[in-house]
XYZ file of C-alpha atoms in Angstrom:
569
model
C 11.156 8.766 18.900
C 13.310 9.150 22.085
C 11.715 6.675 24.118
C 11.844 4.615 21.023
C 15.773 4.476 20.239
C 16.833 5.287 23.865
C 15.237 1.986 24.895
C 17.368 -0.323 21.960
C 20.920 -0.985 22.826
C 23.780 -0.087 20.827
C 25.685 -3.557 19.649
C 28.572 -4.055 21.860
C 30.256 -6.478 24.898
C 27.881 -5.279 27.523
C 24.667 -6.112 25.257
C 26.275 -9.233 23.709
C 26.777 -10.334 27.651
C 23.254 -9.474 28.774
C 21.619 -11.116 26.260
C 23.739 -14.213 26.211
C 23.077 -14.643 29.771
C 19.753 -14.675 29.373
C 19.336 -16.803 26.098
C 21.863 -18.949 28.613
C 19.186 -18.986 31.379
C 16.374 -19.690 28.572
C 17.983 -22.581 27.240
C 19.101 -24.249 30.271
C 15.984 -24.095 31.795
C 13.962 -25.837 29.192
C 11.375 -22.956 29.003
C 9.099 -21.678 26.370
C 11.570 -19.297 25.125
C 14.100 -21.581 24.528
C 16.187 -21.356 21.347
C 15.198 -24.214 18.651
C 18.114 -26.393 17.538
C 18.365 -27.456 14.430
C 21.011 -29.269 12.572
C 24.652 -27.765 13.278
C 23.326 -25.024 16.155
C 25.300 -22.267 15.959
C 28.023 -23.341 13.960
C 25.373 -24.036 10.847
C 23.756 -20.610 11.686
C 26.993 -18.962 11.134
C 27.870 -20.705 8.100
C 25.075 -19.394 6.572
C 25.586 -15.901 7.465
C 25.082 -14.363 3.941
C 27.090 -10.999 2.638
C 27.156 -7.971 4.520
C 25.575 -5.909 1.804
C 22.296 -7.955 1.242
C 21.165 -6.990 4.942
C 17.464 -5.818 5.224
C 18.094 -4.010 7.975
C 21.893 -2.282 6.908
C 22.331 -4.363 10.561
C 20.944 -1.125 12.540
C 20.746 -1.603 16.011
C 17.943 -3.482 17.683
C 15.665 -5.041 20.963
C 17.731 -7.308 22.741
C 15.035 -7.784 25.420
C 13.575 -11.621 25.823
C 10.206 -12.914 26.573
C 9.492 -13.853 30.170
C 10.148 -17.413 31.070
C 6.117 -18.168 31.275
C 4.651 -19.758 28.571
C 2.013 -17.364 27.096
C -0.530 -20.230 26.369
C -0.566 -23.644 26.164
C 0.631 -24.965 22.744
C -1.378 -24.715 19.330
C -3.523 -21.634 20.504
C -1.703 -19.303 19.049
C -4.919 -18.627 16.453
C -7.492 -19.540 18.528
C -6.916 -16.884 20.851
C -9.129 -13.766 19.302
C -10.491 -12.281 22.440
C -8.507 -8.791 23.700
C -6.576 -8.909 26.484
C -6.304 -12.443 27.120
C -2.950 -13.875 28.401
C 0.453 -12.431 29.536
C 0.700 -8.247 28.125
C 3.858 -9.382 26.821
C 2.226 -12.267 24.353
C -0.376 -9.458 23.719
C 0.201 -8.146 19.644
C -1.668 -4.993 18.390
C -5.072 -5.386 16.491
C -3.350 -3.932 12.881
C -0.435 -5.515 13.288
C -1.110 -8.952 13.734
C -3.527 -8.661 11.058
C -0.876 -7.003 8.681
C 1.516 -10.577 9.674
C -1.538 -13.017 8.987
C -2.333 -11.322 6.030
C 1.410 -11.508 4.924
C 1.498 -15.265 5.517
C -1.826 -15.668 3.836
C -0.519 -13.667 0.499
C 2.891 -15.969 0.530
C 0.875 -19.150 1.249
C -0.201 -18.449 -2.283
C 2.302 -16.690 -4.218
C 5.196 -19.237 -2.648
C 3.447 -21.998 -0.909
C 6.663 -23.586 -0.747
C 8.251 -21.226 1.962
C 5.846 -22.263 4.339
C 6.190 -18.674 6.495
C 4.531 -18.443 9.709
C 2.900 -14.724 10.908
C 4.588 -16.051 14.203
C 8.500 -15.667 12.825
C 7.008 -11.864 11.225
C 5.497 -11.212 14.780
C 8.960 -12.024 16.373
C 10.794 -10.059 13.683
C 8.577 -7.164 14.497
C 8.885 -7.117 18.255
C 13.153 -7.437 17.825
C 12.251 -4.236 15.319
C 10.823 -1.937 16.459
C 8.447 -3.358 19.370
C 5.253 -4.429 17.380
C 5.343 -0.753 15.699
C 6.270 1.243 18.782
C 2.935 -0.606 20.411
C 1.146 -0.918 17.395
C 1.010 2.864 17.174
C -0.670 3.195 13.817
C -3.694 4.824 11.989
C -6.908 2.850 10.511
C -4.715 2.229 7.363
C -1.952 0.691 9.217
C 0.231 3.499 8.993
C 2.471 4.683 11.615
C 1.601 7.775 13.448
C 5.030 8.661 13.452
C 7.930 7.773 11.354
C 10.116 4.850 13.171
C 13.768 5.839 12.613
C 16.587 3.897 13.068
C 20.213 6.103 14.020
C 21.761 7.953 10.908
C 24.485 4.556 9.359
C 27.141 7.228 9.165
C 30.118 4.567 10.627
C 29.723 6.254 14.097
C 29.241 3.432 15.726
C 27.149 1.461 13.091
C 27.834 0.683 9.762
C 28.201 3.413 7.410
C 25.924 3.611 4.107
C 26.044 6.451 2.023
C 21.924 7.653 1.084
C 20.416 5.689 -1.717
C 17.123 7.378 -1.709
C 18.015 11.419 -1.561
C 16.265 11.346 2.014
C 12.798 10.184 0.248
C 12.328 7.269 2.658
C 14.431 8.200 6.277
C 14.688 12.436 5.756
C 18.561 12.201 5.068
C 20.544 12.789 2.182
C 23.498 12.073 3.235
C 23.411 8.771 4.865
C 20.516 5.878 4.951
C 18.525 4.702 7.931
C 16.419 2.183 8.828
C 12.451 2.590 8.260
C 9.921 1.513 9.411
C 8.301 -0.830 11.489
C 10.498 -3.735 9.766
C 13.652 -1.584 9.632
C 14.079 -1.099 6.336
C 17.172 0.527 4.628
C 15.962 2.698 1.815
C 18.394 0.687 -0.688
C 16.517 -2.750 0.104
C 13.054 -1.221 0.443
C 13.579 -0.374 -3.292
C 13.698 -4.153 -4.046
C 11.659 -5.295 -1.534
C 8.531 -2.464 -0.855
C 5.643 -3.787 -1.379
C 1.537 -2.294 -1.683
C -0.025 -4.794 0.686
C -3.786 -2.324 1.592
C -3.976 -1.546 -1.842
C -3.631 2.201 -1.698
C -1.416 2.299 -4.365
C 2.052 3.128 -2.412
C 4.860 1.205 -1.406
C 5.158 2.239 2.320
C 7.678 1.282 4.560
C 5.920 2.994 7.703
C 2.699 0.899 6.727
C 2.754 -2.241 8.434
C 0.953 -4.031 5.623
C 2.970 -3.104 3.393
C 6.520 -3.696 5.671
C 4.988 -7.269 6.744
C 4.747 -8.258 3.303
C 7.908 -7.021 2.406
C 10.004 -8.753 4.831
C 7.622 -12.287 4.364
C 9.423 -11.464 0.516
C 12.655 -10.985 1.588
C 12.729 -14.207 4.125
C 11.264 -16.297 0.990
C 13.372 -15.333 -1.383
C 16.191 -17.898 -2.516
C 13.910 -20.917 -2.829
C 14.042 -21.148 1.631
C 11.333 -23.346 2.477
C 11.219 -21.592 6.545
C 9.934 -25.000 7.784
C 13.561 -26.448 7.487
C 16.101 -25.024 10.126
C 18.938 -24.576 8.371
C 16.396 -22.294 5.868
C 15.283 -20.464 8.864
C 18.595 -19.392 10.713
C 19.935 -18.137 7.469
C 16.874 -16.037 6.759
C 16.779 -14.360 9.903
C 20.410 -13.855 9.540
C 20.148 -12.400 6.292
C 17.956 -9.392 7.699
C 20.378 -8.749 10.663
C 24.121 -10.157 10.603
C 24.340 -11.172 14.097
C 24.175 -14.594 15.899
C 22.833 -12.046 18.964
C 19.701 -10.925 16.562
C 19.475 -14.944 15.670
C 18.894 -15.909 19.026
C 16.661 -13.106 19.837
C 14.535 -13.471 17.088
C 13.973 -16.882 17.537
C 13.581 -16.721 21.123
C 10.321 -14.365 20.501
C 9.262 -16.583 17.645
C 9.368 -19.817 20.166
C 7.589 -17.893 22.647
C 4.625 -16.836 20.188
C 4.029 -19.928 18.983
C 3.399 -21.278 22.084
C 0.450 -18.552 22.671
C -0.466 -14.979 21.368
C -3.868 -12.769 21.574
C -4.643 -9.289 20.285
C -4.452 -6.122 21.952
C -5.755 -2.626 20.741
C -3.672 -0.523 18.417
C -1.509 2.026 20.464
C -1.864 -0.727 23.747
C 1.267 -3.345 23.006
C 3.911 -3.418 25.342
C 7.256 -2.036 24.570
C 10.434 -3.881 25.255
C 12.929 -2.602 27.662
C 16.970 -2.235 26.731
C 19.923 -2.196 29.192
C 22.578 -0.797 27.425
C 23.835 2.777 26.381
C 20.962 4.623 24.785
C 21.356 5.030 20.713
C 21.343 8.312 19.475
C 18.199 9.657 19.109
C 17.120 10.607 15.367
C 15.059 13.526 14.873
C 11.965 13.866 13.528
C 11.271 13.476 9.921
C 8.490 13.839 7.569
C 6.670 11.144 6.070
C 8.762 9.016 3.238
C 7.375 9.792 -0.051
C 6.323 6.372 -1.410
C 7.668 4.869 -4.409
C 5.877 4.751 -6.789
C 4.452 7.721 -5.687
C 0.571 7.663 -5.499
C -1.729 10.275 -7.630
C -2.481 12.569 -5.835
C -0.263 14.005 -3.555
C 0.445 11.062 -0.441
C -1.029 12.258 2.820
C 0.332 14.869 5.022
C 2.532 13.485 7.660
C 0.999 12.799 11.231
C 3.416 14.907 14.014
C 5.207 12.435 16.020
C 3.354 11.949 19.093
C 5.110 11.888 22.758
C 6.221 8.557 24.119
C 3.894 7.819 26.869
C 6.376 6.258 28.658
C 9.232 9.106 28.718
C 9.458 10.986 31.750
C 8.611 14.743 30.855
C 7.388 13.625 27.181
C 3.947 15.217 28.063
C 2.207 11.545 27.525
C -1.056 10.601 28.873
C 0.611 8.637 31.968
C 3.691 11.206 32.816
C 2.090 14.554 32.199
C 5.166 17.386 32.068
C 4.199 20.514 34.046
C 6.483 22.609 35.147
C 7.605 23.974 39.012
C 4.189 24.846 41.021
C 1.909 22.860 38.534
C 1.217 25.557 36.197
C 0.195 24.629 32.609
C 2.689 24.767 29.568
C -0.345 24.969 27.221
C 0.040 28.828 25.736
C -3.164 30.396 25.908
C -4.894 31.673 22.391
C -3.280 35.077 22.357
C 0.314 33.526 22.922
C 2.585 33.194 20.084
C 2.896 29.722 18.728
C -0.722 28.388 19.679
C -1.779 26.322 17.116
C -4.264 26.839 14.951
C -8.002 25.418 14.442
C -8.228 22.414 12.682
C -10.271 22.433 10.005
C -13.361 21.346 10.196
C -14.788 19.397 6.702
C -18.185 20.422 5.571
C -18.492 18.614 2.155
C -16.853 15.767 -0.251
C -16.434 16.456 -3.586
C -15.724 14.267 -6.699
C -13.014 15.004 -8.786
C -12.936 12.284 -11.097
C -14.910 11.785 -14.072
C -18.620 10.671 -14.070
C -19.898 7.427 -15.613
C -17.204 4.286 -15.609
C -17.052 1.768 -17.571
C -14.509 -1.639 -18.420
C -14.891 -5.257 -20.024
C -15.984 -7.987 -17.963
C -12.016 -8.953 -16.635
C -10.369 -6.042 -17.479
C -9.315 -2.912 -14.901
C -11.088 0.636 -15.188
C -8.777 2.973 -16.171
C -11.145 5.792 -14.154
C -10.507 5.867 -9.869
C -12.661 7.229 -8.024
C -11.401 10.575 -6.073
C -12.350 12.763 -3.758
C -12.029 16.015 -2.540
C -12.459 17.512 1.567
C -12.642 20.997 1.660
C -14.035 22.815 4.513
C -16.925 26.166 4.536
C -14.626 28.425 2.764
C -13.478 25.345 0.136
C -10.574 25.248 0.691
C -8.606 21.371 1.190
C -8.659 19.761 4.178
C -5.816 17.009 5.084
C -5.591 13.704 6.701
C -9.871 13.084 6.450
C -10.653 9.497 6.473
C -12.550 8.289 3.361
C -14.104 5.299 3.051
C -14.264 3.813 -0.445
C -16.738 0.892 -0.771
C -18.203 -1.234 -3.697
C -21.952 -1.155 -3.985
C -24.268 -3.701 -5.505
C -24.704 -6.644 -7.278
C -21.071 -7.254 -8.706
C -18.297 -9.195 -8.352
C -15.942 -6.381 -8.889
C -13.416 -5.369 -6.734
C -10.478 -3.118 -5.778
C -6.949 -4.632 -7.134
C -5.951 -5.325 -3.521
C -9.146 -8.028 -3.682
C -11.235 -5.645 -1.452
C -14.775 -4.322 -2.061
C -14.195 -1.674 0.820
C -11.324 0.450 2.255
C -9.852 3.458 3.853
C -7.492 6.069 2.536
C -6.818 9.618 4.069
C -6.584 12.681 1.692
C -3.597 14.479 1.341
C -2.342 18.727 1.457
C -4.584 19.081 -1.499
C -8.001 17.235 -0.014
C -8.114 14.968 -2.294
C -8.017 10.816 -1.882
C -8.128 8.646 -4.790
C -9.027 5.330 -4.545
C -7.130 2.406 -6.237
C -8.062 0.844 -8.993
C -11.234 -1.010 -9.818
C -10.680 -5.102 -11.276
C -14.170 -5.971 -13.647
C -15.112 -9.352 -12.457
C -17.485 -11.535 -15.042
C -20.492 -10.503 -14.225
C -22.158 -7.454 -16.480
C -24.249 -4.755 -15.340
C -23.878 -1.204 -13.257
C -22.814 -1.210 -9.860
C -21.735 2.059 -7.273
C -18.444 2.989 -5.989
C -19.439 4.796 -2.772
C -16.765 7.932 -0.969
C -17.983 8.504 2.917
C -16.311 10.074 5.750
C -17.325 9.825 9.597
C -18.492 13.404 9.511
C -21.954 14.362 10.937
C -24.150 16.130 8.185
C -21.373 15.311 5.421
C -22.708 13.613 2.838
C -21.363 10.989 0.672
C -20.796 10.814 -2.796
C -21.153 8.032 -5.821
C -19.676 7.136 -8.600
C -21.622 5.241 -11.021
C -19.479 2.380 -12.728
C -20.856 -0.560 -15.278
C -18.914 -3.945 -16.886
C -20.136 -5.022 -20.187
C -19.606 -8.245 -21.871
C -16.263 -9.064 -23.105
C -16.373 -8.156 -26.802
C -14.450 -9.475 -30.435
C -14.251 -7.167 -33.694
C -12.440 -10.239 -35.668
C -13.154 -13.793 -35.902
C -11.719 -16.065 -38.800
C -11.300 -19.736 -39.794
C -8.541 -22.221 -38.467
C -9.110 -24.739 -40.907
C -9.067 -24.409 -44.684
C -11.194 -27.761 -45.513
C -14.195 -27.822 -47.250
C -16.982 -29.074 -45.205
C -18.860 -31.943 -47.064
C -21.350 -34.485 -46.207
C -23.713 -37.459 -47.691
C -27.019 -36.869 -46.637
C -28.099 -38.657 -43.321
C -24.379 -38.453 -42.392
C -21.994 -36.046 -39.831
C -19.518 -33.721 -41.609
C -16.207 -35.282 -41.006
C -14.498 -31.756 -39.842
C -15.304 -29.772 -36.460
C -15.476 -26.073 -37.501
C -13.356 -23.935 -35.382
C -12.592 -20.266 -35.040
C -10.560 -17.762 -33.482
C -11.946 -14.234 -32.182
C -9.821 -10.987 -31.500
C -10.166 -8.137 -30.197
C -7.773 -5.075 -31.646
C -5.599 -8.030 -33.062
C -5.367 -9.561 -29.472
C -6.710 -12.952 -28.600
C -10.210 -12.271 -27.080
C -11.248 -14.755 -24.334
C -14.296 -15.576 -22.930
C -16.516 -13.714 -25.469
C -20.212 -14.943 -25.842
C -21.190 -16.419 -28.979
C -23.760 -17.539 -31.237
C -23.969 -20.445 -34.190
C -27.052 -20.300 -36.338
C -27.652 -22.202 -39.445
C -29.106 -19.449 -41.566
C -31.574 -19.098 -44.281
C -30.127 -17.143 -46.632
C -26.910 -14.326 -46.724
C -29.121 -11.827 -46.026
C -31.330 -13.122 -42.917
C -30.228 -14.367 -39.941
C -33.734 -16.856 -39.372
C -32.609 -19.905 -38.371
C -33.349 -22.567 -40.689
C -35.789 -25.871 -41.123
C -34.009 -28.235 -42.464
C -30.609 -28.833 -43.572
C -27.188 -29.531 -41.402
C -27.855 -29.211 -37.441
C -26.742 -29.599 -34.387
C -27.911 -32.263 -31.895
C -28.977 -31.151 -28.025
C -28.546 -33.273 -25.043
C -31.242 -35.669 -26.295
C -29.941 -35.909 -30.183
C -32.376 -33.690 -31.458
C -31.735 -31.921 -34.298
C -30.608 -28.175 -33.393
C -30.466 -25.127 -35.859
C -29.278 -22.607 -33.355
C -26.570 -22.661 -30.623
C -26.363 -20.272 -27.851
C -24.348 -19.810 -24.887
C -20.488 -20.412 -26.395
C -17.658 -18.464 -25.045
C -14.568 -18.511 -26.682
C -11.544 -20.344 -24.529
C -8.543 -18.734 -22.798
C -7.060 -18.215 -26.246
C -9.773 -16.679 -27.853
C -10.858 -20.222 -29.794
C -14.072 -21.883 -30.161
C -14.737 -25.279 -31.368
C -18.159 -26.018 -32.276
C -20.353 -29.209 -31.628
C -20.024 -32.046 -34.292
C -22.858 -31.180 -37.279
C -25.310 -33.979 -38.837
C -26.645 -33.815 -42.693
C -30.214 -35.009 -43.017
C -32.108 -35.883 -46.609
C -31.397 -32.496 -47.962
C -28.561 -31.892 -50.683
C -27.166 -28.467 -51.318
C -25.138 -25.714 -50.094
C -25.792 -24.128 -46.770
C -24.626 -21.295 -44.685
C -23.889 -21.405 -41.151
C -23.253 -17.660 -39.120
C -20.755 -17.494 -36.208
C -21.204 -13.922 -34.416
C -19.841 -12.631 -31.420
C -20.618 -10.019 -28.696
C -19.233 -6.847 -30.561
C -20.260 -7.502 -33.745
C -17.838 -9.818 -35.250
C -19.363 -12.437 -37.519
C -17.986 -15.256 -39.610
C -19.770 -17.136 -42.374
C -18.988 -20.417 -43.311
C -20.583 -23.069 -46.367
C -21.905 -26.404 -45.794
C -22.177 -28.726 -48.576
C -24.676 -32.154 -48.372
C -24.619 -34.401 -51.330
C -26.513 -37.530 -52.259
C -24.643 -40.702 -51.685
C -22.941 -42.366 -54.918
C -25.239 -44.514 -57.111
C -25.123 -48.394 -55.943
């Protein structure tokens, strides 16, 4: 966390003077990193500086650093460019991350297609933030290996913001921080959080989840980001500062010119001048809002900046005078203990699941790691996957994913969404653990079902003989007094109360060659839970006849048919 906060400068003339030098250089030159104008340049920017208190970011403190003055690619190639390690480190963005940005802009693209975000203006939000998640330092679910901090808001030398979350989020009861590897302020993540992998939790240290967030929070007010004005005042609205404005869109120039992915843990961190910020100290894991059943996942220990001289990273070892080791040796006090090893996954769900074809299960499948003496065993990968012929999937559209157990063992999956198709299919719990096998649940979708059906006409159906019944019949099914759509049904023109034989002759139907048809199968009820059947025909025979509407789940409706002989001439 040191290396972290001790590398972002703390708002004031000496930062405000670097940085407008540079974006001075940037601009003057022409290069990649320019600044876009837009209509009124600064002047418009400032004028739509929203309210102090609707900040994102509670204005914490942030990367002032600017991309280099070469252009990272040549323009357009900015998604074309999947290969690791091509191009300038500094263009280089973390495997997770930029996936958690493009999956952002994909989600928006569809829920508000008429913001028109770009992963690119997320990507430069991120590096201002917290450097790309400290590197892209986070787990296979996109969660940060440590928590990203920003300085306590207490007014000393930052804006002061009294705790709106009792410490759930940033560790402190007593004043808020900024989480996260957007820089969220408790108070906003409340309105803002987001479950973007579908583990059920609103996360700010998840980058999926923080990406989609702030894609919400840029969007909201109707701002279509392909307009400048839009754009200015959406970056200013997560950071009050025409500093931050130029910064951010000085990254967001520079990555649209060119980016390409790097390994998680790999991305480089930017470099401050200034005084270093205070440096927070560690904190455990935010509990999510909502929070997730079972217990969320035991917080990873923050791990040593590589980069900080005596931090005991991989590339500046700390050993003390004379090279001896500061590793205590097993009989010291404070060595830590064996990790546990896992020897066997559990269930601890129920057996057998079952929905309606479109409907969610109400039963998740969960799992317990517990080692040779059974007892739990934390932060296991388990792999949840969907097996078979089915179009179900998770609620976060998935049909695999990866969720790590918590103090108690146990990882739950989220829930299952029944597609259309019927049938049994296997949800399937694994973890990368030799000789540990996995274990299934078995889960099946039946057929949509109705236990009502009635009449919405009240006209006798009547016909001459050789003539069509002036009326359509049409019905409405339910199911426990709601409308039930897309329920299979059957119409058969039946012989007599008691059978359900089609009959001979009488009223039918016609097929697609205008033959006469006793039988209809195949309906489905609308989106409203109404059917309207075919038009039906009379032929030479008079009397009163029965037709039977029935639905999957047993609801029937019986309805009389009436042919009589043309008036005398």
């Amino acid at each position: 966390m040191s290396a972290l906060f001790g590398r972002r400068l703390r708002r004031g003339a000496t930062t405000t003077a670097v940085a407008a030098a540079a974006i001075a250089a940037l601009s003057a030159s022409q290069a990649p990193g320019a600044i876009p104008s837009g209509p009124g340049g600064a002047q418009a920017a400032a004028d739509a500086n929203p309210p102090a208190d609707s900040s994102a970011t509670g204005n914490s403190p942030y990367y002032t650093e600017l991309p280099p003055l070469v252009t990272p690619d040549k323009p357009g190639t900015s998604i074309d460019l999947p290969a690791l390690g091509t191009g300038p480190a500094e263009a280089g963005i973390p495997a997770s991350v930029l996936a958690a940005y493009k999956q952002a802009e994909q989600s928006l693209a569809e829920t508000k297609p008429g913001c028109n975000l770009p992963w690119q203006l997320l990507a430069a939000i991120g590096k201002v933030e917290s450097g790309q998640a400290r590197g892209g330092r986070v787990d296979a679910n996109g969660t940060t290996l440590a928590p990203i901090l920003g300085p306590v808001l207490n007014g000393n030398g930052f804006a002061n913001i009294s705790d709106t979350d009792n410490g759930a989020y940033d560790g402190d009861s007593a004043h808020d921080r900024a989480v996260g590897p957007m820089q969220f302020i408790p108070s906003t993540w409340a309105t803002w959080g987001q479950d973007a992998n579908g583990d059920g939790r609103k996360d700010p240290n998840n980058i999926y989840d923080a990406a989609l967030a702030a894609g919400e929070y840029l969007c909201h007010a109707n701002r279509d980001l392909s307009v400048d004005a839009d754009l200015r005042q959406a970056i200013l609205s997560y950071n009050h500062s025409q500093e931050y404005l130029s910064t951010v869109l000085t990254w967001f120039e520079y990555y649209n010119k060119g980016t390409h992915e790097v390994p998680d843990g790999t991305g480089v961190l930017p470099v401050g001048t200034g005084p270093a910020d205070p440096v927070p100290s560690p904190a455990p894991t935010p509990t999510p809002t909502p929070p997730p059943s079972p217990k969320p996942s035991k917080p990873s220990e923050p791990s040593p900046d590589p980069s900080t001289p005596g931090s005991g990273g991989p590339e500046s070892p700390s050993t003390p005078p004379g090279g001896g080791s500061t590793s205590p040796s097993p009989n010291e006090p404070g060595t830590p203990a064996p990790k546990p090893v896992v020897k066997r996954i559990e269930k601890t769900g129920t057996g057998t699941q079952t929905a309606v074809a479109g409907s969610q299960f109400t039963e998740r499948a969960s799992v317990r790691a517990v080692d040779s003496a059974g007892k739990p065993v934390a932060d296991v990968p388990v792999r949840f996957e969907i097996v078979g012929d089915t179009d179900a999937r998770f609620t976060s559209g998935k049909s695999a994913l990866t969720l790590t157990t918590g103090e108690d063992g146990t990882a739950t999956a989220p829930p299952v969404q029944a597609g259309e198709q019927t049938g049994e299919f296997t949800i399937r719990a694994t973890v990368d653990v030799k000789n540990v096998a996995g274990v299934e649940y078995t889960a099946s979708v039946t057929a949509r079902q109705a236990d009502g059906l009635t009449s919405t006409g009240d006209k006798e159906l009547t016909a001459e003989t050789g003539k069509e019944f002036a009326d359509q019949i049409s019905v409405k099914a339910t199911y426990k007094g709601a409308a039930a759509s897309g329920v299979a049904a059957t119409a058969t023109m039946i012989t007599s109360a008691g059978s359900s034989a089609p009959r001979a002759d009488g009223p039918y139907f016609k097929d697609a060659a205008g033959n006469p048809l006793r039988e209809l199968k195949d309906l489905k009820t609308d989106a409203n839970g109404a059917l309207q059947l075919p038009k039906i025909y009379a032929d030479d025979t008079t009397g009163t006849f029965l037709l039977r509407i029935e639905t999957e789940g047993g609801a029937t409706l019986t309805v009389e048919l009436k042919v009589t002989a043309p008036p005398a001439a």
